[in-house]
Amino acid sequence: MMSQPQIKIDRIQRRLDDIWDIGSTDGGGVTRLAYSEEETEAINYLCDELPDAFDVQTDSIGNVFATKEPDAAESFFIGSHLDSVFNGGRLDGTLGVVTALEAIETAYAAGDPPVPPTLVIFRAEESSRFGQWALGSRGALGRLTVEDFSATDQSNIPLWQAMQQQGFQPNNLSEPTIDLNRVAAFLELHIEQGRVLDREETNLGIVTGIRAPVRYRVTVRGDYDHSGATPMGLRRDALSGAAKAVVEIESLAVDAAEEGDLVATVGEFTTYEGAINKVCGKASFPIDIRSNDESFRDSFEETVLERIRTIVDERELSVDIEQVDRSEPVDLDDGISSILEDIASDSDITHRRMPSGGGHDAMNLQHAGIPTGMLFVPSIDGISHNPDEATPKETIEDAAEVMSRALLHGPSTESEE
Amino acid sequence: MMSQPQIKIDRIQRRLDDIWDIGSTDGGGVTRLAYSEEETEAINYLCDELPDAFDVQTDSIGNVFATKEPDAAESFFIGSHLDSVFNGGRLDGTLGVVTALEAIETAYAAGDPPVPPTLVIFRAEESSRFGQWALGSRGALGRLTVEDFSATDQSNIPLWQAMQQQGFQPNNLSEPTIDLNRVAAFLELHIEQGRVLDREETNLGIVTGIRAPVRYRVTVRGDYDHSGATPMGLRRDALSGAAKAVVEIESLAVDAAEEGDLVATVGEFTTYEGAINKVCGKASFPIDIRSNDESFRDSFEETVLERIRTIVDERELSVDIEQVDRSEPVDLDDGISSILEDIASDSDITHRRMPSGGGHDAMNLQHAGIPTGMLFVPSIDGISHNPDEATPKETIEDAAEVMSRALLHGPSTESEE
């Protein structure tokens, strides 16, 4: 028999504040890079907070797994990461770890979780230092490559050396560091990093899948000419051709978003040897297209590329379109999403199903076949990777309660009480 | 009684080649900056080429005036400049000086110019070194400002010091260095720096006026957001708003160019803290609008600014529009243009009236009330300010002949023979 878990929001707040001190920046943010001293210090702090009854295992690349029941046949993994981007916010990753510990502690205080939970702290989720993301979770799953290990940071230190500097000695890259058969499920809470929940005044997002990007770099070429001496009809203006493409991409994306899950973004625009008094002969921009529906994304992608080629042809320009990234969207586990949804409804917490726009450790676990769920809490004004990152305190409390009740429920839909 | 002037194209070619050697660059171009040793050397070379009968005057800022008849009550000024941009072409300015000398020599050989010509070599027409253009012609006209004199080059040398280094001692800035009442007219030949003549296979442009620019810098602001996590409907994308403005400016300019003389250009585009995975919160671009019809330009300008504001409002973005330049177009002297046109027709040289897209020394002389004419020869492929700058040899010969016959005709339409 179990009682309602009693989340201690002050304990969450204290731990967030304590971790915030590790690597805090002048502007109120935090710099706690992948495989830095600060990341290690934050992990050590969190381990010190664990009740004595916890068994703590650190794998060969520094991921931490802490559980009261290390010998159980199965475990419900729950957690996130403690590293940050340069001058990032205090909640990204950290909130997921701190609320996971709170959820475990209050679940045990209220009852007996059917599948014993394991707190997980993945290393190095952010790509800021090595240009590669989710190194810890991918390593735990045996999915790091030689390229990942030799990726270097801003001081030319390769990942393998940074791992060694923090005391780790990775050996067999292609073997998981954990026994995947023991992992019954994974649950991660994260700030949304977008505006949807904040704008809709909804407290909890139940993530149905991770939108994965396909990315291009488009380079348009025309002729450089004197701005005053070249009549409009004699121009091959690469800049305005590229600008037209940007406008059309946005317009196509707005239309597509009515039909299915899709966002498309041109986030940067470069002109080469541009000047106020020249018609510009070369311009380039990246395109980032994301959807949780791969075939919808593929068909949109085709429309976009065709439209760019039409614009370029009409203007007698030339274009190079280079694909720079392509990954597959992931659907998270519907059973776990339903459990989370039922709990949120039962607790009168406003919630909605939604896709995740960015990648998270959770995506890799689902990819590896582990039933995975994910919760989003609002980012106030959508702010992310920034010192101003924030989530209302009451919402954090509600979310931790949902997590705790999910642990008490267990990952299987059949075991409902 | 006069005969047909006999242009010596080999003499023109030799002088162009000799001057090309002064400041020539590895890539086949020339660097002969304003008030550099190279500019002085090129001027000295040209003065050495003058027949002994010429009286050479150098004013207090280094402009050269050479004539066989220094005591005549009036003179027909003809010439251009010998300085260049960094790694510029061999014809810009230089062709105007060399053909002017050829025109004077062959005019005297063929007859007796009714108004004695004066070869003019203006200093420092290009803005590459000091950021200010036409320093020599403006100085000759008493139109340099204290700001011009204190403008510095890339090594922080101010203009006044660069003048002193070349042996000049300017004193009264606001007084012309020449007796304006003696200047009956001015004639300048220049390469077109555009594609019109080359594209139309026309050998001579008779410049009716100089398009003057009005220039703005437009800065659009929206919100930075996560590219994957922010639905299309929740974005305030500064980049796509700015791109939309660029496309509209071009479209308005294409329409306006059907109605009157107008070109409008966005030649550069900057995104701030842009990235492939962010919605961009700030973008800026310059606008350069030119016409030889000021009221037409003003009305177009108003339409453009209103359109930008509408686009920004519709997208809930904000915008700063800063005017960075505004100058008045100049109509050159119609009488001189008619004389040049008649001579070209008479000589069966293909020609057309056309505006100049850029500023030239000629513009300043007309501004000062001196009846001024200007001739363009084609820039092959519109190339300018570039080592590949070129004009067909036969066209140069034809143009020099027109100039020479113009000197023999004289600047007054009433004195037609």
GROMACS .gro file of C-alpha atoms in nm, chain B residues 48-381:
model
  334
  465ASP     CA    1   5.720   6.412  -6.915
  466GLU     CA    2   5.513   6.294  -7.213
  467LEU     CA    3   5.378   6.646  -7.274
  468PRO     CA    4   5.522   6.830  -7.570
  469ASP     CA    5   5.763   7.113  -7.471
  470ALA     CA    6   5.515   7.380  -7.567
  471PHE     CA    7   5.290   7.292  -7.272
  472ASP     CA    8   5.280   7.507  -6.961
  473VAL     CA    9   5.229   7.282  -6.656
  474GLN     CA   10   5.076   7.415  -6.336
  475THR     CA   11   5.042   7.207  -6.019
  476ASP     CA   12   4.802   7.346  -5.759
  477SER     CA   13   4.849   7.342  -5.381
  478ILE     CA   14   4.701   6.991  -5.346
  479GLY     CA   15   4.878   6.834  -5.646
  480ASN     CA   16   4.623   6.858  -5.927
  481VAL     CA   17   4.794   6.920  -6.263
  482PHE     CA   18   4.674   7.160  -6.536
  483ALA     CA   19   4.871   7.162  -6.861
  484THR     CA   20   4.799   7.386  -7.159
  485LYS     CA   21   4.973   7.538  -7.460
  486GLU     CA   22   4.787   7.862  -7.408
  487PRO     CA   23   4.803   7.959  -7.038
  488ASP     CA   24   4.714   8.320  -7.106
  489ALA     CA   25   4.389   8.253  -7.295
  490ALA     CA   26   4.081   8.411  -7.137
  491GLU     CA   27   3.901   8.074  -7.142
  492SER     CA   28   3.998   7.710  -7.156
  493PHE     CA   29   3.825   7.378  -7.234
  494PHE     CA   30   3.930   7.146  -6.951
  495ILE     CA   31   3.963   6.778  -7.032
  496GLY     CA   32   4.098   6.489  -6.822
  497SER     CA   33   4.043   6.248  -6.535
  498HIS     CA   34   4.255   6.085  -6.259
  499LEU     CA   35   4.553   5.847  -6.230
  500ASP     CA   36   4.501   5.694  -5.884
  501SER     CA   37   4.339   5.350  -5.843
  502VAL     CA   38   4.173   5.125  -5.587
  503PHE     CA   39   4.368   4.833  -5.432
  504ASN     CA   40   4.449   4.590  -5.714
  505GLY     CA   41   4.228   4.778  -5.954
  506GLY     CA   42   4.220   4.783  -6.334
  507ARG     CA   43   4.451   4.969  -6.569
  508LEU     CA   44   4.181   5.180  -6.737
  509ASP     CA   45   3.982   5.341  -6.456
  510GLY     CA   46   4.084   5.710  -6.462
  511THR     CA   47   4.405   5.648  -6.656
  512LEU     CA   48   4.222   5.595  -6.985
  513GLY     CA   49   4.052   5.933  -6.939
  514VAL     CA   50   4.384   6.112  -6.888
  515VAL     CA   51   4.570   5.936  -7.167
  516THR     CA   52   4.292   5.984  -7.425
  517ALA     CA   53   4.256   6.349  -7.318
  518LEU     CA   54   4.623   6.412  -7.394
  519GLU     CA   55   4.586   6.227  -7.726
  520ALA     CA   56   4.276   6.433  -7.807
  521ILE     CA   57   4.461   6.758  -7.737
  522GLU     CA   58   4.770   6.661  -7.939
  523THR     CA   59   4.572   6.542  -8.242
  524ALA     CA   60   4.335   6.841  -8.223
  525TYR     CA   61   4.629   7.081  -8.245
  526ALA     CA   62   4.778   6.868  -8.523
  527ALA     CA   63   4.453   6.891  -8.718
  528GLY     CA   64   4.363   7.254  -8.659
  529ASP     CA   65   4.303   7.528  -8.409
  530PRO     CA   66   4.072   7.458  -8.113
  531PRO     CA   67   3.846   7.763  -8.071
  532VAL     CA   68   3.875   7.740  -7.690
  533PRO     CA   69   4.228   7.630  -7.596
  534PRO     CA   70   4.222   7.296  -7.415
  535THR     CA   71   4.381   7.225  -7.076
  536LEU     CA   72   4.479   6.871  -6.979
  537VAL     CA   73   4.359   6.807  -6.623
  538ILE     CA   74   4.491   6.536  -6.391
  539PHE     CA   75   4.288   6.532  -6.071
  540ARG     CA   76   4.441   6.373  -5.764
  541ALA     CA   77   4.278   6.109  -5.548
  542GLU     CA   78   3.948   6.027  -5.713
  543GLU     CA   79   3.913   5.684  -5.550
  544SER     CA   80   3.792   5.650  -5.192
  545SER     CA   81   3.988   5.330  -5.118
  546ARG     CA   82   4.262   5.499  -4.915
  547PHE     CA   83   4.083   5.773  -4.718
  548GLY     CA   84   3.717   5.669  -4.745
  549GLN     CA   85   3.644   5.999  -4.924
  550TRP     CA   86   3.621   6.028  -5.301
  551ALA     CA   87   3.717   6.290  -5.559
  552LEU     CA   88   3.944   6.473  -5.319
  553GLY     CA   89   4.140   6.638  -5.599
  554SER     CA   90   3.847   6.777  -5.796
  555ARG     CA   91   3.664   6.884  -5.483
  556GLY     CA   92   3.981   7.055  -5.359
  557ALA     CA   93   4.029   7.233  -5.692
  558LEU     CA   94   3.676   7.368  -5.651
  559GLY     CA   95   3.725   7.477  -5.289
  560ARG     CA   96   3.485   7.209  -5.166
  561LEU     CA   97   3.696   7.002  -4.927
  562THR     CA   98   3.597   7.009  -4.563
  563VAL     CA   99   3.801   6.987  -4.244
  564GLU     CA  100   3.661   6.633  -4.205
  565ASP     CA  101   3.800   6.538  -4.545
  566PHE     CA  102   4.142   6.670  -4.448
  567SER     CA  103   4.153   6.475  -4.125
  568ALA     CA  104   4.024   6.146  -4.278
  569THR     CA  105   4.286   5.877  -4.220
  570ASP     CA  106   4.409   5.580  -4.422
  571GLN     CA  107   4.464   5.219  -4.312
  572SER     CA  108   4.789   5.323  -4.137
  573ASN     CA  109   4.618   5.614  -3.961
  574ILE     CA  110   4.787   5.875  -4.178
  575PRO     CA  111   4.552   6.171  -4.222
  576LEU     CA  112   4.493   6.317  -4.568
  577TRP     CA  113   4.670   6.645  -4.489
  578GLN     CA  114   4.983   6.452  -4.389
  579ALA     CA  115   4.969   6.232  -4.701
  580MET     CA  116   4.947   6.552  -4.909
  581GLN     CA  117   5.253   6.693  -4.730
  582GLN     CA  118   5.443   6.368  -4.784
  583GLN     CA  119   5.393   6.418  -5.159
  584GLY     CA  120   5.523   6.775  -5.134
  585PHE     CA  121   5.203   6.978  -5.113
  586GLN     CA  122   5.105   7.249  -4.867
  587PRO     CA  123   4.730   7.315  -4.889
  588ASN     CA  124   4.628   7.640  -4.724
  589ASN     CA  125   4.285   7.794  -4.777
  590LEU     CA  126   4.047   7.498  -4.800
  591SER     CA  127   3.740   7.693  -4.900
  592GLU     CA  128   3.895   7.875  -5.197
  593PRO     CA  129   3.914   7.708  -5.539
  594THR     CA  130   4.272   7.647  -5.655
  595ILE     CA  131   4.170   7.738  -6.009
  596ASP     CA  132   4.002   8.043  -6.162
  597LEU     CA  133   3.656   7.902  -6.229
  598ASN     CA  134   3.570   8.187  -6.465
  599ARG     CA  135   3.843   8.066  -6.700
  600VAL     CA  136   3.694   7.717  -6.726
  601ALA     CA  137   3.462   7.723  -7.025
  602ALA     CA  138   3.377   7.354  -6.997
  603PHE     CA  139   3.498   7.015  -6.874
  604LEU     CA  140   3.504   6.684  -7.058
  605GLU     CA  141   3.590   6.346  -6.902
  606LEU     CA  142   3.610   6.001  -7.057
  607HIS     CA  143   3.576   5.698  -6.829
  608ILE     CA  144   3.509   5.328  -6.855
  609GLU     CA  145   3.142   5.256  -6.790
  610GLN     CA  146   3.195   5.023  -6.489
  611GLY     CA  147   2.870   4.852  -6.589
  612ARG     CA  148   2.735   4.613  -6.851
  613VAL     CA  149   2.503   4.831  -7.056
  614LEU     CA  150   2.730   4.928  -7.348
  615ASP     CA  151   2.899   4.589  -7.368
  616ARG     CA  152   2.566   4.406  -7.361
  617GLU     CA  153   2.415   4.637  -7.625
  618GLU     CA  154   2.730   4.634  -7.838
  619THR     CA  155   2.732   5.014  -7.830
  620ASN     CA  156   3.072   5.182  -7.839
  621LEU     CA  157   3.007   5.515  -7.675
  622GLY     CA  158   2.791   5.631  -7.388
  623ILE     CA  159   2.705   6.000  -7.368
  624VAL     CA  160   2.643   6.058  -7.001
  625THR     CA  161   2.337   6.268  -6.932
  626GLY     CA  162   2.372   6.282  -6.557
  627ILE     CA  163   2.514   6.115  -6.251
  628ARG     CA  164   2.286   5.897  -6.045
  629ALA     CA  165   2.340   5.988  -5.685
  630PRO     CA  166   2.272   5.748  -5.402
  631VAL     CA  167   2.054   5.769  -5.098
  632ARG     CA  168   2.161   5.499  -4.857
  633TYR     CA  169   2.017   5.333  -4.551
  634ARG     CA  170   2.113   5.068  -4.301
  635VAL     CA  171   1.819   4.855  -4.193
  636THR     CA  172   1.838   4.648  -3.874
  637VAL     CA  173   1.558   4.402  -3.802
  638ARG     CA  174   1.508   4.251  -3.458
  639GLY     CA  175   1.299   3.954  -3.347
  640ASP     CA  176   1.354   3.667  -3.103
  641TYR     CA  177   1.627   3.407  -3.085
  642ASP     CA  178   1.472   3.061  -3.049
  643HIS     CA  179   1.559   2.692  -3.071
  644SER     CA  180   1.513   2.590  -3.436
  645GLY     CA  181   1.371   2.249  -3.350
  646ALA     CA  182   1.155   2.343  -3.052
  647THR     CA  183   0.983   2.656  -3.184
  648PRO     CA  184   0.674   2.603  -3.400
  649MET     CA  185   0.646   2.823  -3.710
  650GLY     CA  186   0.359   3.018  -3.556
  651LEU     CA  187   0.551   3.118  -3.244
  652ARG     CA  188   0.849   3.269  -3.420
  653ARG     CA  189   0.962   3.628  -3.461
  654ASP     CA  190   1.231   3.547  -3.715
  655ALA     CA  191   1.443   3.855  -3.789
  656LEU     CA  192   1.632   3.681  -4.069
  657SER     CA  193   1.331   3.581  -4.276
  658GLY     CA  194   1.169   3.921  -4.215
  659ALA     CA  195   1.483   4.093  -4.342
  660ALA     CA  196   1.502   3.851  -4.638
  661LYS     CA  197   1.141   3.935  -4.725
  662ALA     CA  198   1.233   4.305  -4.722
  663VAL     CA  199   1.528   4.238  -4.957
  664VAL     CA  200   1.303   4.053  -5.202
  665GLU     CA  201   1.044   4.332  -5.194
  666ILE     CA  202   1.304   4.605  -5.245
  667GLU     CA  203   1.425   4.426  -5.555
  668SER     CA  204   1.074   4.375  -5.685
  669LEU     CA  205   0.980   4.741  -5.629
  670ALA     CA  206   1.301   4.848  -5.803
  671VAL     CA  207   1.233   4.629  -6.106
  672ASP     CA  208   0.888   4.790  -6.137
  673ALA     CA  209   1.018   5.143  -6.081
  674ALA     CA  210   1.291   5.096  -6.343
  675GLU     CA  211   1.012   5.055  -6.599
  676GLU     CA  212   0.885   5.403  -6.511
  677GLY     CA  213   1.204   5.602  -6.469
  678ASP     CA  214   1.576   5.596  -6.403
  679LEU     CA  215   1.634   5.386  -6.093
  680VAL     CA  216   1.846   5.112  -5.943
  681ALA     CA  217   1.823   4.978  -5.588
  682THR     CA  218   2.061   4.730  -5.434
  683VAL     CA  219   2.106   4.530  -5.117
  684GLY     CA  220   2.473   4.436  -5.150
  685GLU     CA  221   2.543   4.277  -4.813
  686PHE     CA  222   2.347   4.094  -4.542
  687THR     CA  223   2.457   4.030  -4.185
  688THR     CA  224   2.309   3.795  -3.926
  689TYR     CA  225   2.409   3.837  -3.561
  690GLU     CA  226   2.486   3.526  -3.355
  691GLY     CA  227   2.323   3.321  -3.627
  692ALA     CA  228   2.353   2.943  -3.622
  693ILE     CA  229   2.212   2.647  -3.811
  694ASN     CA  230   2.007   2.546  -3.505
  695LYS     CA  231   1.863   2.882  -3.399
  696VAL     CA  232   1.586   3.107  -3.516
  697CYS     CA  233   1.778   3.430  -3.575
  698GLY     CA  234   1.691   3.736  -3.365
  699LYS     CA  235   1.884   4.008  -3.546
  700ALA     CA  236   1.977   4.078  -3.908
  701SER     CA  237   2.079   4.389  -4.096
  702PHE     CA  238   2.146   4.507  -4.449
  703PRO     CA  239   2.225   4.829  -4.637
  704ILE     CA  240   2.014   4.975  -4.918
  705ASP     CA  241   2.166   5.178  -5.199
  706ILE     CA  242   1.909   5.361  -5.416
  707ARG     CA  243   2.024   5.564  -5.716
  708SER     CA  244   1.856   5.771  -5.981
  709ASN     CA  245   1.936   6.076  -6.190
  710ASP     CA  246   1.587   6.204  -6.105
  711GLU     CA  247   1.578   6.318  -5.746
  712SER     CA  248   1.201   6.342  -5.703
  713PHE     CA  249   1.152   5.999  -5.860
  714ARG     CA  250   1.416   5.861  -5.626
  715ASP     CA  251   1.254   6.031  -5.327
  716SER     CA  252   0.915   5.881  -5.404
  717PHE     CA  253   1.064   5.535  -5.456
  718GLU     CA  254   1.252   5.570  -5.130
  719GLU     CA  255   0.931   5.649  -4.948
  720THR     CA  256   0.760   5.344  -5.098
  721VAL     CA  257   1.051   5.120  -4.997
  722LEU     CA  258   1.066   5.242  -4.638
  723GLU     CA  259   0.688   5.207  -4.601
  724ARG     CA  260   0.703   4.851  -4.740
  725ILE     CA  261   0.979   4.756  -4.498
  726ARG     CA  262   0.776   4.890  -4.207
  727THR     CA  263   0.470   4.696  -4.323
  728ILE     CA  264   0.666   4.370  -4.348
  729VAL     CA  265   0.812   4.425  -4.004
  730ASP     CA  266   0.472   4.508  -3.853
  731GLU     CA  267   0.303   4.206  -4.009
  732ARG     CA  268   0.569   3.984  -3.854
  733GLU     CA  269   0.568   4.162  -3.518
  734LEU     CA  270   0.936   4.242  -3.559
  735SER     CA  271   1.103   4.573  -3.483
  736VAL     CA  272   1.325   4.774  -3.712
  737ASP     CA  273   1.580   5.057  -3.709
  738ILE     CA  274   1.622   5.241  -4.038
  739GLU     CA  275   1.920   5.472  -4.040
  740GLN     CA  276   2.002   5.702  -4.332
  741VAL     CA  277   2.377   5.684  -4.396
  742ASP     CA  278   2.421   5.886  -4.714
  743ARG     CA  279   2.223   6.126  -4.929
  744SER     CA  280   2.352   6.313  -5.229
  745GLU     CA  281   2.189   6.498  -5.513
  746PRO     CA  282   2.192   6.369  -5.869
  747VAL     CA  283   2.355   6.596  -6.126
  748ASP     CA  284   2.242   6.664  -6.482
  749LEU     CA  285   2.538   6.717  -6.708
  750ASP     CA  286   2.535   6.991  -6.971
  751ASP     CA  287   2.287   6.916  -7.247
  752GLY     CA  288   2.466   7.139  -7.496
  753ILE     CA  289   2.792   6.950  -7.462
  754SER     CA  290   2.607   6.618  -7.474
  755SER     CA  291   2.445   6.726  -7.803
  756ILE     CA  292   2.783   6.823  -7.949
  757LEU     CA  293   2.925   6.481  -7.852
  758GLU     CA  294   2.618   6.307  -7.992
  759ASP     CA  295   2.643   6.492  -8.325
  760ILE     CA  296   3.012   6.408  -8.356
  761ALA     CA  297   2.952   6.041  -8.279
  762SER     CA  298   2.667   6.023  -8.533
  763ASP     CA  299   2.877   6.201  -8.790
  764SER     CA  300   3.162   5.952  -8.733
  765ASP     CA  301   2.927   5.650  -8.749
  766ILE     CA  302   3.015   5.547  -8.395
  767THR     CA  303   2.738   5.357  -8.219
  768HIS     CA  304   2.633   5.561  -7.918
  769ARG     CA  305   2.354   5.618  -7.668
  770ARG     CA  306   2.264   5.862  -7.396
  771MET     CA  307   2.281   5.706  -7.052
  772PRO     CA  308   2.311   5.794  -6.686
  773SER     CA  309   2.627   5.724  -6.489
  774GLY     CA  310   2.575   5.488  -6.200
  775GLY     CA  311   2.871   5.610  -6.002
  776GLY     CA  312   3.022   5.946  -5.910
  777HIS     CA  313   3.308   6.094  -6.112
  778ASP     CA  314   3.516   6.412  -6.098
  779ALA     CA  315   3.291   6.544  -6.378
  780MET     CA  316   2.999   6.555  -6.133
  781ASN     CA  317   3.181   6.803  -5.910
  782LEU     CA  318   3.266   7.037  -6.196
  783GLN     CA  319   2.905   7.043  -6.315
  784HIS     CA  320   2.797   7.105  -5.953
  785ALA     CA  321   3.027   7.407  -5.949
  786GLY     CA  322   2.847   7.545  -6.254
  787ILE     CA  323   3.097   7.443  -6.521
  788PRO     CA  324   2.925   7.302  -6.832
  789THR     CA  325   3.038   6.943  -6.827
  790GLY     CA  326   3.020   6.648  -7.061
  791MET     CA  327   3.119   6.288  -7.006
  792LEU     CA  328   3.183   5.989  -7.231
  793PHE     CA  329   3.170   5.620  -7.138
  794VAL     CA  330   3.343   5.340  -7.322
  795PRO     CA  331   3.233   4.979  -7.262
  796SER     CA  332   3.371   4.773  -6.973
  797ILE     CA  333   3.395   4.421  -7.115
  798ASP     CA  334   3.156   4.205  -6.906
   0.00000   0.00000   0.00000
